[in-house]
Amino acid sequence: MPEPVTRTLDVPGTTLTYDVRGDLTDRDQPVMLVIGSPMGASGFPTLASHFTDRTVVTYDPRGVERSVRTDGGGELSPETHADDIAALIEALDAGPVDLFASSGGAVNALALAAKRPELIHTLVAHEPPLAGIVPDSDAALAACEDIYQTYQRDGMGAGMAKFIAIVSYDGEIPADYVQQPAPDPAMFGLPTEDDGSRDDALLGQNIRGCTSYRPDFDALSKVKERIVIGVGEESSNQLAGRGGQAAAARLGLTPVTFPSGHGGFLGNEYGQPGKPEEFATKLREIFASHA
């Protein structure tokens, strides 16, 4: 795999930083854009290494890692991220791309597909945490709101502990979920003291806009032959997996099961490896079937 070449792109409110592995001028080498949110490019080297026959592009979303915001901070919406991704694809000047999108990135990619479908050849949206469309949406959205408010009140450790608890919860969220005892941050190795910061990319900028987003299914239905919804074999009954299943049902699609869990594509980037080789094989099969 060639070493990544880092580039930047100025868009209103931020300078996006992205990495290119391969030759964008080689029209025989398809371009695969790989995105997450709030996960940046640092989460995808292992997955990229399995696609040496493609030009692989990864990026840091607005407010994440190297893509420093100049818009004054605050919460972000999937529509804003979709505009950023559209600008990035246009800057690549390589035509429609194959797009693998994980988690919040999958939510943002669905927003992009509804607004700018001409930029996408095939979209694989893996486990979008669409809490607003699952059957237990009221409880799920209340839990996400509680995470945000806990972060604003008590800081990162308390907020992140609740986030870890909700994303790993198996099954529908009970109506009284937010009344249950809060998890101890220390049990996850998180800080118990509040450092006063409130600019965390997940808890402060993206959690409410991402989880409450309701895709434009009328627009998406017109291009659904280009959309694949993925769920993890180990996580399909957790919130993000159930969000994927709900989106697939709204589009009349059958979700595709990927190996491992929510981060099944990961190597040892964050010390929680999935099954990246098997995951990449499944992803390659999907792109080949939509060539």
PDB file of C-alpha atoms in Angstrom:
ATOM      1  CA  MET A   1       0.000   0.000   0.000  1.00  0.00           C
ATOM      2  CA  PRO A   2       1.472   3.406  -0.911  1.00  0.00           C
ATOM      3  CA  GLU A   3       2.169   5.834   1.887  1.00  0.00           C
ATOM      4  CA  PRO A   4      -0.671   8.323   2.331  1.00  0.00           C
ATOM      5  CA  VAL A   5      -0.243  11.775   0.870  1.00  0.00           C
ATOM      6  CA  THR A   6      -1.863  14.396   3.106  1.00  0.00           C
ATOM      7  CA  ARG A   7      -3.771  17.285   1.571  1.00  0.00           C
ATOM      8  CA  THR A   8      -6.028  20.052   2.832  1.00  0.00           C
ATOM      9  CA  LEU A   9      -9.207  21.627   1.528  1.00  0.00           C
ATOM     10  CA  ASP A  10     -10.609  24.948   2.693  1.00  0.00           C
ATOM     11  CA  VAL A  11     -14.378  24.974   3.161  1.00  0.00           C
ATOM     12  CA  PRO A  12     -16.493  27.511   5.034  1.00  0.00           C
ATOM     13  CA  GLY A  13     -15.773  27.160   8.747  1.00  0.00           C
ATOM     14  CA  THR A  14     -12.871  24.721   8.623  1.00  0.00           C
ATOM     15  CA  THR A  15      -9.911  23.357   6.717  1.00  0.00           C
ATOM     16  CA  LEU A  16     -10.495  19.682   6.010  1.00  0.00           C
ATOM     17  CA  THR A  17      -7.455  17.420   6.130  1.00  0.00           C
ATOM     18  CA  TYR A  18      -7.506  14.237   4.085  1.00  0.00           C
ATOM     19  CA  ASP A  19      -5.143  11.463   3.031  1.00  0.00           C
ATOM     20  CA  VAL A  20      -4.811   9.842  -0.392  1.00  0.00           C
ATOM     21  CA  ARG A  21      -3.369   6.372  -0.833  1.00  0.00           C
ATOM     22  CA  GLY A  22      -2.872   5.788  -4.550  1.00  0.00           C
ATOM     23  CA  ASP A  23      -3.036   7.793  -7.757  1.00  0.00           C
ATOM     24  CA  LEU A  24      -6.117   9.916  -8.337  1.00  0.00           C
ATOM     25  CA  THR A  25      -5.120  10.408 -11.982  1.00  0.00           C
ATOM     26  CA  ASP A  26      -5.198   6.647 -12.688  1.00  0.00           C
ATOM     27  CA  ARG A  27      -8.707   6.159 -14.045  1.00  0.00           C
ATOM     28  CA  ASP A  28      -8.214   2.365 -13.997  1.00  0.00           C
ATOM     29  CA  GLN A  29      -7.929   2.453 -10.223  1.00  0.00           C
ATOM     30  CA  PRO A  30     -11.344   3.099  -8.608  1.00  0.00           C
ATOM     31  CA  VAL A  31     -11.561   5.630  -5.795  1.00  0.00           C
ATOM     32  CA  MET A  32     -12.916   4.482  -2.439  1.00  0.00           C
ATOM     33  CA  LEU A  33     -13.712   7.171   0.106  1.00  0.00           C
ATOM     34  CA  VAL A  34     -13.785   5.889   3.688  1.00  0.00           C
ATOM     35  CA  ILE A  35     -15.425   8.037   6.360  1.00  0.00           C
ATOM     36  CA  GLY A  36     -16.517   7.976   9.973  1.00  0.00           C
ATOM     37  CA  SER A  37     -17.817  10.498  12.467  1.00  0.00           C
ATOM     38  CA  PRO A  38     -16.475  11.434  14.868  1.00  0.00           C
ATOM     39  CA  MET A  39     -13.824   8.894  13.884  1.00  0.00           C
ATOM     40  CA  GLY A  40     -11.167  10.466  11.717  1.00  0.00           C
ATOM     41  CA  ALA A  41      -8.661   9.077   9.256  1.00  0.00           C
ATOM     42  CA  SER A  42      -6.641   7.495  12.074  1.00  0.00           C
ATOM     43  CA  GLY A  43      -9.280   4.759  12.403  1.00  0.00           C
ATOM     44  CA  PHE A  44      -8.938   3.388   8.890  1.00  0.00           C
ATOM     45  CA  PRO A  45      -5.311   2.443   8.029  1.00  0.00           C
ATOM     46  CA  THR A  46      -5.982  -1.278   8.525  1.00  0.00           C
ATOM     47  CA  LEU A  47      -9.058  -1.284   6.307  1.00  0.00           C
ATOM     48  CA  ALA A  48      -7.263   0.777   3.662  1.00  0.00           C
ATOM     49  CA  SER A  49      -4.376  -1.714   3.596  1.00  0.00           C
ATOM     50  CA  HIS A  50      -6.718  -4.377   2.199  1.00  0.00           C
ATOM     51  CA  PHE A  51      -7.524  -2.315  -0.917  1.00  0.00           C
ATOM     52  CA  THR A  52      -4.194  -1.904  -2.686  1.00  0.00           C
ATOM     53  CA  ASP A  53      -5.963  -2.098  -6.062  1.00  0.00           C
ATOM     54  CA  ARG A  54      -7.889   1.093  -5.298  1.00  0.00           C
ATOM     55  CA  THR A  55      -7.105   4.681  -4.505  1.00  0.00           C
ATOM     56  CA  VAL A  56      -8.292   5.026  -0.909  1.00  0.00           C
ATOM     57  CA  VAL A  57      -9.143   8.427   0.545  1.00  0.00           C
ATOM     58  CA  THR A  58      -9.743   9.042   4.253  1.00  0.00           C
ATOM     59  CA  TYR A  59     -10.397  12.315   6.038  1.00  0.00           C
ATOM     60  CA  ASP A  60     -10.852  14.001   9.390  1.00  0.00           C
ATOM     61  CA  PRO A  61     -14.382  15.397   9.692  1.00  0.00           C
ATOM     62  CA  ARG A  62     -14.936  18.991  10.715  1.00  0.00           C
ATOM     63  CA  GLY A  63     -13.763  19.459  14.304  1.00  0.00           C
ATOM     64  CA  VAL A  64     -11.913  16.128  14.467  1.00  0.00           C
ATOM     65  CA  GLU A  65      -8.136  15.678  14.832  1.00  0.00           C
ATOM     66  CA  ARG A  66      -6.443  17.728  12.069  1.00  0.00           C
ATOM     67  CA  SER A  67      -9.594  19.404  10.662  1.00  0.00           C
ATOM     68  CA  VAL A  68      -9.664  22.323  13.073  1.00  0.00           C
ATOM     69  CA  ARG A  69     -12.805  24.437  13.051  1.00  0.00           C
ATOM     70  CA  THR A  70     -12.783  28.181  12.442  1.00  0.00           C
ATOM     71  CA  ASP A  71     -16.568  28.586  12.673  1.00  0.00           C
ATOM     72  CA  GLY A  72     -16.673  29.222  16.404  1.00  0.00           C
ATOM     73  CA  GLY A  73     -17.593  25.728  17.547  1.00  0.00           C
ATOM     74  CA  GLY A  74     -21.014  24.484  18.549  1.00  0.00           C
ATOM     75  CA  GLU A  75     -23.100  21.517  17.465  1.00  0.00           C
ATOM     76  CA  LEU A  76     -22.944  20.112  13.945  1.00  0.00           C
ATOM     77  CA  SER A  77     -25.564  18.573  11.687  1.00  0.00           C
ATOM     78  CA  PRO A  78     -25.336  15.725   9.168  1.00  0.00           C
ATOM     79  CA  GLU A  79     -26.223  18.279   6.468  1.00  0.00           C
ATOM     80  CA  THR A  80     -23.096  20.299   7.292  1.00  0.00           C
ATOM     81  CA  HIS A  81     -20.963  17.179   7.182  1.00  0.00           C
ATOM     82  CA  ALA A  82     -22.620  16.183   3.891  1.00  0.00           C
ATOM     83  CA  ASP A  83     -21.634  19.531   2.380  1.00  0.00           C
ATOM     84  CA  ASP A  84     -18.048  18.965   3.531  1.00  0.00           C
ATOM     85  CA  ILE A  85     -17.967  15.481   2.008  1.00  0.00           C
ATOM     86  CA  ALA A  86     -19.431  16.793  -1.247  1.00  0.00           C
ATOM     87  CA  ALA A  87     -16.716  19.449  -1.428  1.00  0.00           C
ATOM     88  CA  LEU A  88     -14.078  16.785  -0.786  1.00  0.00           C
ATOM     89  CA  ILE A  89     -15.373  14.476  -3.535  1.00  0.00           C
ATOM     90  CA  GLU A  90     -15.482  17.371  -5.984  1.00  0.00           C
ATOM     91  CA  ALA A  91     -11.899  18.303  -5.053  1.00  0.00           C
ATOM     92  CA  LEU A  92     -10.764  14.750  -5.787  1.00  0.00           C
ATOM     93  CA  ASP A  93     -12.002  15.266  -9.381  1.00  0.00           C
ATOM     94  CA  ALA A  94     -12.275  11.512  -9.880  1.00  0.00           C
ATOM     95  CA  GLY A  95     -15.967  11.173 -10.669  1.00  0.00           C
ATOM     96  CA  PRO A  96     -18.480   9.327  -8.482  1.00  0.00           C
ATOM     97  CA  VAL A  97     -16.788   7.408  -5.666  1.00  0.00           C
ATOM     98  CA  ASP A  98     -17.452   4.176  -3.864  1.00  0.00           C
ATOM     99  CA  LEU A  99     -18.163   5.271  -0.320  1.00  0.00           C
ATOM    100  CA  PHE A 100     -17.783   3.222   2.838  1.00  0.00           C
ATOM    101  CA  ALA A 101     -19.234   5.073   5.797  1.00  0.00           C
ATOM    102  CA  SER A 102     -19.185   3.959   9.421  1.00  0.00           C
ATOM    103  CA  SER A 103     -21.397   4.993  12.346  1.00  0.00           C
ATOM    104  CA  GLY A 104     -21.986   8.758  12.350  1.00  0.00           C
ATOM    105  CA  GLY A 105     -20.223   8.805   9.008  1.00  0.00           C
ATOM    106  CA  ALA A 106     -22.981   6.556   7.685  1.00  0.00           C
ATOM    107  CA  VAL A 107     -25.580   9.081   8.855  1.00  0.00           C
ATOM    108  CA  ASN A 108     -23.671  11.864   7.096  1.00  0.00           C
ATOM    109  CA  ALA A 109     -23.330   9.734   3.964  1.00  0.00           C
ATOM    110  CA  LEU A 110     -27.088   9.151   3.840  1.00  0.00           C
ATOM    111  CA  ALA A 111     -27.548  12.927   4.021  1.00  0.00           C
ATOM    112  CA  LEU A 112     -25.095  13.258   1.140  1.00  0.00           C
ATOM    113  CA  ALA A 113     -26.824  10.564  -0.928  1.00  0.00           C
ATOM    114  CA  ALA A 114     -30.137  12.388  -0.551  1.00  0.00           C
ATOM    115  CA  LYS A 115     -28.654  15.763  -1.577  1.00  0.00           C
ATOM    116  CA  ARG A 116     -25.921  14.867  -4.077  1.00  0.00           C
ATOM    117  CA  PRO A 117     -26.436  11.312  -5.350  1.00  0.00           C
ATOM    118  CA  GLU A 118     -24.435  12.037  -8.506  1.00  0.00           C
ATOM    119  CA  LEU A 119     -21.259  12.057  -6.399  1.00  0.00           C
ATOM    120  CA  ILE A 120     -21.709   8.449  -5.261  1.00  0.00           C
ATOM    121  CA  HIS A 121     -21.316   5.260  -7.254  1.00  0.00           C
ATOM    122  CA  THR A 122     -22.075   2.873  -4.379  1.00  0.00           C
ATOM    123  CA  LEU A 123     -22.645   3.710  -0.722  1.00  0.00           C
ATOM    124  CA  VAL A 124     -22.136   1.158   2.033  1.00  0.00           C
ATOM    125  CA  ALA A 125     -23.605   2.715   5.176  1.00  0.00           C
ATOM    126  CA  HIS A 126     -22.478   0.588   8.128  1.00  0.00           C
ATOM    127  CA  GLU A 127     -24.515   0.877  11.340  1.00  0.00           C
ATOM    128  CA  PRO A 128     -25.850   4.455  11.257  1.00  0.00           C
ATOM    129  CA  PRO A 129     -27.008   5.278  14.816  1.00  0.00           C
ATOM    130  CA  LEU A 130     -30.369   6.679  13.729  1.00  0.00           C
ATOM    131  CA  ALA A 131     -32.047   6.777  17.121  1.00  0.00           C
ATOM    132  CA  GLY A 132     -34.887   8.856  15.706  1.00  0.00           C
ATOM    133  CA  ILE A 133     -36.266   6.062  13.514  1.00  0.00           C
ATOM    134  CA  VAL A 134     -35.960   2.932  15.673  1.00  0.00           C
ATOM    135  CA  PRO A 135     -39.188   1.597  17.230  1.00  0.00           C
ATOM    136  CA  ASP A 136     -38.100   2.822  20.669  1.00  0.00           C
ATOM    137  CA  SER A 137     -37.108   6.244  19.339  1.00  0.00           C
ATOM    138  CA  ASP A 138     -38.522   8.266  22.254  1.00  0.00           C
ATOM    139  CA  ALA A 139     -36.432   6.376  24.810  1.00  0.00           C
ATOM    140  CA  ALA A 140     -33.379   6.231  22.547  1.00  0.00           C
ATOM    141  CA  LEU A 141     -33.437   9.959  21.853  1.00  0.00           C
ATOM    142  CA  ALA A 142     -33.999  10.701  25.544  1.00  0.00           C
ATOM    143  CA  ALA A 143     -30.905   8.657  26.375  1.00  0.00           C
ATOM    144  CA  CYS A 144     -28.843  10.590  23.805  1.00  0.00           C
ATOM    145  CA  GLU A 145     -30.143  13.904  25.134  1.00  0.00           C
ATOM    146  CA  ASP A 146     -29.223  12.772  28.649  1.00  0.00           C
ATOM    147  CA  ILE A 147     -25.677  12.021  27.509  1.00  0.00           C
ATOM    148  CA  TYR A 148     -25.341  15.509  26.044  1.00  0.00           C
ATOM    149  CA  GLN A 149     -26.757  17.181  29.145  1.00  0.00           C
ATOM    150  CA  THR A 150     -24.558  15.075  31.437  1.00  0.00           C
ATOM    151  CA  TYR A 151     -21.499  16.136  29.438  1.00  0.00           C
ATOM    152  CA  GLN A 152     -22.485  19.787  29.634  1.00  0.00           C
ATOM    153  CA  ARG A 153     -23.107  19.508  33.372  1.00  0.00           C
ATOM    154  CA  ASP A 154     -20.433  17.084  34.587  1.00  0.00           C
ATOM    155  CA  GLY A 155     -17.799  16.783  31.860  1.00  0.00           C
ATOM    156  CA  MET A 156     -16.317  14.167  29.604  1.00  0.00           C
ATOM    157  CA  GLY A 157     -15.929  11.209  31.977  1.00  0.00           C
ATOM    158  CA  ALA A 158     -19.540  11.189  33.108  1.00  0.00           C
ATOM    159  CA  GLY A 159     -20.879  11.783  29.609  1.00  0.00           C
ATOM    160  CA  MET A 160     -18.677   9.183  27.940  1.00  0.00           C
ATOM    161  CA  ALA A 161     -19.570   6.539  30.537  1.00  0.00           C
ATOM    162  CA  LYS A 162     -23.229   6.970  29.642  1.00  0.00           C
ATOM    163  CA  PHE A 163     -22.364   6.887  25.938  1.00  0.00           C
ATOM    164  CA  ILE A 164     -20.498   3.584  26.279  1.00  0.00           C
ATOM    165  CA  ALA A 165     -23.432   2.143  28.191  1.00  0.00           C
ATOM    166  CA  ILE A 166     -26.041   3.107  25.613  1.00  0.00           C
ATOM    167  CA  VAL A 167     -24.119   2.029  22.513  1.00  0.00           C
ATOM    168  CA  SER A 168     -23.465  -1.405  23.992  1.00  0.00           C
ATOM    169  CA  TYR A 169     -27.036  -1.869  25.256  1.00  0.00           C
ATOM    170  CA  ASP A 170     -28.602  -4.955  23.696  1.00  0.00           C
ATOM    171  CA  GLY A 171     -32.193  -4.578  22.552  1.00  0.00           C
ATOM    172  CA  GLU A 172     -34.769  -1.816  22.789  1.00  0.00           C
ATOM    173  CA  ILE A 173     -34.130   1.009  25.246  1.00  0.00           C
ATOM    174  CA  PRO A 174     -36.566   0.919  28.203  1.00  0.00           C
ATOM    175  CA  ALA A 175     -38.808   3.947  28.719  1.00  0.00           C
ATOM    176  CA  ASP A 176     -37.259   4.518  32.167  1.00  0.00           C
ATOM    177  CA  TYR A 177     -33.655   4.133  30.985  1.00  0.00           C
ATOM    178  CA  VAL A 178     -32.527   7.643  31.967  1.00  0.00           C
ATOM    179  CA  GLN A 179     -33.925   7.155  35.481  1.00  0.00           C
ATOM    180  CA  GLN A 180     -31.618   4.193  36.095  1.00  0.00           C
ATOM    181  CA  PRO A 181     -28.360   4.647  38.072  1.00  0.00           C
ATOM    182  CA  ALA A 182     -25.589   6.209  36.009  1.00  0.00           C
ATOM    183  CA  PRO A 183     -22.471   4.143  35.269  1.00  0.00           C
ATOM    184  CA  ASP A 184     -19.274   5.014  37.121  1.00  0.00           C
ATOM    185  CA  PRO A 185     -16.713   6.572  34.721  1.00  0.00           C
ATOM    186  CA  ALA A 186     -13.906   4.836  36.626  1.00  0.00           C
ATOM    187  CA  MET A 187     -15.189   1.418  35.583  1.00  0.00           C
ATOM    188  CA  PHE A 188     -14.325   2.360  31.989  1.00  0.00           C
ATOM    189  CA  GLY A 189     -11.009   3.944  32.899  1.00  0.00           C
ATOM    190  CA  LEU A 190     -12.465   7.412  32.328  1.00  0.00           C
ATOM    191  CA  PRO A 191     -11.651  10.518  34.382  1.00  0.00           C
ATOM    192  CA  THR A 192     -13.930  11.190  37.322  1.00  0.00           C
ATOM    193  CA  GLU A 193     -12.980  14.878  37.530  1.00  0.00           C
ATOM    194  CA  ASP A 194     -14.356  17.536  35.174  1.00  0.00           C
ATOM    195  CA  ASP A 195     -11.578  19.349  33.304  1.00  0.00           C
ATOM    196  CA  GLY A 196     -13.982  22.100  32.232  1.00  0.00           C
ATOM    197  CA  SER A 197     -13.700  21.538  28.481  1.00  0.00           C
ATOM    198  CA  ARG A 198     -16.877  21.227  26.402  1.00  0.00           C
ATOM    199  CA  ASP A 199     -15.560  20.831  22.859  1.00  0.00           C
ATOM    200  CA  ASP A 200     -15.457  17.037  22.574  1.00  0.00           C
ATOM    201  CA  ALA A 201     -16.193  16.061  18.963  1.00  0.00           C
ATOM    202  CA  LEU A 202     -18.586  13.302  19.954  1.00  0.00           C
ATOM    203  CA  LEU A 203     -20.293  14.531  23.101  1.00  0.00           C
ATOM    204  CA  GLY A 204     -20.260  18.260  22.446  1.00  0.00           C
ATOM    205  CA  GLN A 205     -20.495  18.580  18.674  1.00  0.00           C
ATOM    206  CA  ASN A 206     -22.165  15.596  17.060  1.00  0.00           C
ATOM    207  CA  ILE A 207     -24.231  13.349  19.309  1.00  0.00           C
ATOM    208  CA  ARG A 208     -27.553  15.172  19.162  1.00  0.00           C
ATOM    209  CA  GLY A 209     -27.469  16.144  15.486  1.00  0.00           C
ATOM    210  CA  CYS A 210     -26.392  12.659  14.415  1.00  0.00           C
ATOM    211  CA  THR A 211     -28.747  10.517  16.473  1.00  0.00           C
ATOM    212  CA  SER A 212     -31.827  12.689  15.916  1.00  0.00           C
ATOM    213  CA  TYR A 213     -31.356  12.929  12.144  1.00  0.00           C
ATOM    214  CA  ARG A 214     -34.186  11.573  10.033  1.00  0.00           C
ATOM    215  CA  PRO A 215     -32.989  10.790   6.511  1.00  0.00           C
ATOM    216  CA  ASP A 216     -34.915  11.972   3.465  1.00  0.00           C
ATOM    217  CA  PHE A 217     -36.185   8.530   2.534  1.00  0.00           C
ATOM    218  CA  ASP A 218     -38.172   9.877  -0.418  1.00  0.00           C
ATOM    219  CA  ALA A 219     -34.955  11.131  -1.999  1.00  0.00           C
ATOM    220  CA  LEU A 220     -32.986   8.035  -0.975  1.00  0.00           C
ATOM    221  CA  SER A 221     -35.600   5.686  -2.442  1.00  0.00           C
ATOM    222  CA  LYS A 222     -34.823   7.112  -5.884  1.00  0.00           C
ATOM    223  CA  VAL A 223     -31.212   5.914  -5.661  1.00  0.00           C
ATOM    224  CA  LYS A 224     -31.608   2.922  -3.349  1.00  0.00           C
ATOM    225  CA  GLU A 225     -30.060   0.582  -5.911  1.00  0.00           C
ATOM    226  CA  ARG A 226     -26.771   2.318  -5.070  1.00  0.00           C
ATOM    227  CA  ILE A 227     -27.179   1.996  -1.309  1.00  0.00           C
ATOM    228  CA  VAL A 228     -26.220  -0.937   0.908  1.00  0.00           C
ATOM    229  CA  ILE A 229     -26.985  -0.854   4.637  1.00  0.00           C
ATOM    230  CA  GLY A 230     -24.579  -2.881   6.763  1.00  0.00           C
ATOM    231  CA  VAL A 231     -24.945  -4.268  10.286  1.00  0.00           C
ATOM    232  CA  GLY A 232     -22.462  -6.166  12.439  1.00  0.00           C
ATOM    233  CA  GLU A 233     -22.992  -9.820  13.219  1.00  0.00           C
ATOM    234  CA  GLU A 234     -22.181  -9.092  16.879  1.00  0.00           C
ATOM    235  CA  SER A 235     -23.903  -5.706  17.141  1.00  0.00           C
ATOM    236  CA  SER A 236     -27.055  -5.868  15.037  1.00  0.00           C
ATOM    237  CA  ASN A 237     -29.248  -5.693  18.161  1.00  0.00           C
ATOM    238  CA  GLN A 238     -27.460  -2.632  19.571  1.00  0.00           C
ATOM    239  CA  LEU A 239     -28.585   0.917  18.849  1.00  0.00           C
ATOM    240  CA  ALA A 240     -26.457   1.604  15.758  1.00  0.00           C
ATOM    241  CA  GLY A 241     -27.202  -1.817  14.287  1.00  0.00           C
ATOM    242  CA  ARG A 242     -30.903  -1.323  14.902  1.00  0.00           C
ATOM    243  CA  GLY A 243     -30.667   2.106  13.283  1.00  0.00           C
ATOM    244  CA  GLY A 244     -29.267   0.411  10.208  1.00  0.00           C
ATOM    245  CA  GLN A 245     -32.024  -2.155  10.190  1.00  0.00           C
ATOM    246  CA  ALA A 246     -34.670   0.559  10.512  1.00  0.00           C
ATOM    247  CA  ALA A 247     -33.167   2.521   7.615  1.00  0.00           C
ATOM    248  CA  ALA A 248     -33.020  -0.588   5.455  1.00  0.00           C
ATOM    249  CA  ALA A 249     -36.663  -1.354   6.218  1.00  0.00           C
ATOM    250  CA  ARG A 250     -37.714   2.159   5.220  1.00  0.00           C
ATOM    251  CA  LEU A 251     -35.928   1.712   1.890  1.00  0.00           C
ATOM    252  CA  GLY A 252     -37.163  -1.826   1.275  1.00  0.00           C
ATOM    253  CA  LEU A 253     -33.601  -3.148   1.456  1.00  0.00           C
ATOM    254  CA  THR A 254     -32.194  -6.207   3.170  1.00  0.00           C
ATOM    255  CA  PRO A 255     -29.321  -5.223   5.464  1.00  0.00           C
ATOM    256  CA  VAL A 256     -26.015  -6.947   4.799  1.00  0.00           C
ATOM    257  CA  THR A 257     -24.307  -8.574   7.770  1.00  0.00           C
ATOM    258  CA  PHE A 258     -20.622  -7.786   8.201  1.00  0.00           C
ATOM    259  CA  PRO A 259     -18.147  -9.734  10.351  1.00  0.00           C
ATOM    260  CA  SER A 260     -17.592  -8.664  13.954  1.00  0.00           C
ATOM    261  CA  GLY A 261     -19.247  -5.660  15.559  1.00  0.00           C
ATOM    262  CA  HIS A 262     -19.632  -1.922  15.197  1.00  0.00           C
ATOM    263  CA  GLY A 263     -15.886  -1.449  14.628  1.00  0.00           C
ATOM    264  CA  GLY A 264     -15.397  -4.686  12.727  1.00  0.00           C
ATOM    265  CA  PHE A 265     -13.034  -3.034  10.221  1.00  0.00           C
ATOM    266  CA  LEU A 266     -10.561  -1.960  12.920  1.00  0.00           C
ATOM    267  CA  GLY A 267      -7.119  -3.421  13.323  1.00  0.00           C
ATOM    268  CA  ASN A 268      -5.304  -2.359  16.460  1.00  0.00           C
ATOM    269  CA  GLU A 269      -5.848   1.374  15.893  1.00  0.00           C
ATOM    270  CA  TYR A 270      -7.604   1.782  19.240  1.00  0.00           C
ATOM    271  CA  GLY A 271      -6.741  -1.494  20.938  1.00  0.00           C
ATOM    272  CA  GLN A 272     -10.112  -3.074  20.139  1.00  0.00           C
ATOM    273  CA  PRO A 273      -9.563  -5.004  16.908  1.00  0.00           C
ATOM    274  CA  GLY A 274     -12.453  -6.442  14.949  1.00  0.00           C
ATOM    275  CA  LYS A 275     -12.066  -8.815  12.013  1.00  0.00           C
ATOM    276  CA  PRO A 276     -10.589  -6.472   9.418  1.00  0.00           C
ATOM    277  CA  GLU A 277      -9.566  -9.073   6.842  1.00  0.00           C
ATOM    278  CA  GLU A 278     -12.994 -10.717   6.804  1.00  0.00           C
ATOM    279  CA  PHE A 279     -14.665  -7.294   6.894  1.00  0.00           C
ATOM    280  CA  ALA A 280     -12.646  -6.106   3.892  1.00  0.00           C
ATOM    281  CA  THR A 281     -13.533  -9.276   1.974  1.00  0.00           C
ATOM    282  CA  LYS A 282     -17.238  -8.612   2.496  1.00  0.00           C
ATOM    283  CA  LEU A 283     -16.853  -4.960   1.519  1.00  0.00           C
ATOM    284  CA  ARG A 284     -14.968  -5.905  -1.631  1.00  0.00           C
ATOM    285  CA  GLU A 285     -17.713  -8.354  -2.586  1.00  0.00           C
ATOM    286  CA  ILE A 286     -20.350  -5.646  -2.250  1.00  0.00           C
ATOM    287  CA  PHE A 287     -18.458  -3.126  -4.370  1.00  0.00           C
ATOM    288  CA  ALA A 288     -17.773  -5.805  -7.011  1.00  0.00           C
ATOM    289  CA  SER A 289     -21.461  -6.699  -7.204  1.00  0.00           C
ATOM    290  CA  HIS A 290     -22.324  -3.023  -7.820  1.00  0.00           C
ATOM    291  CA  ALA A 291     -19.550  -2.368 -10.352  1.00  0.00           C
TER     292      ALA A 291
END
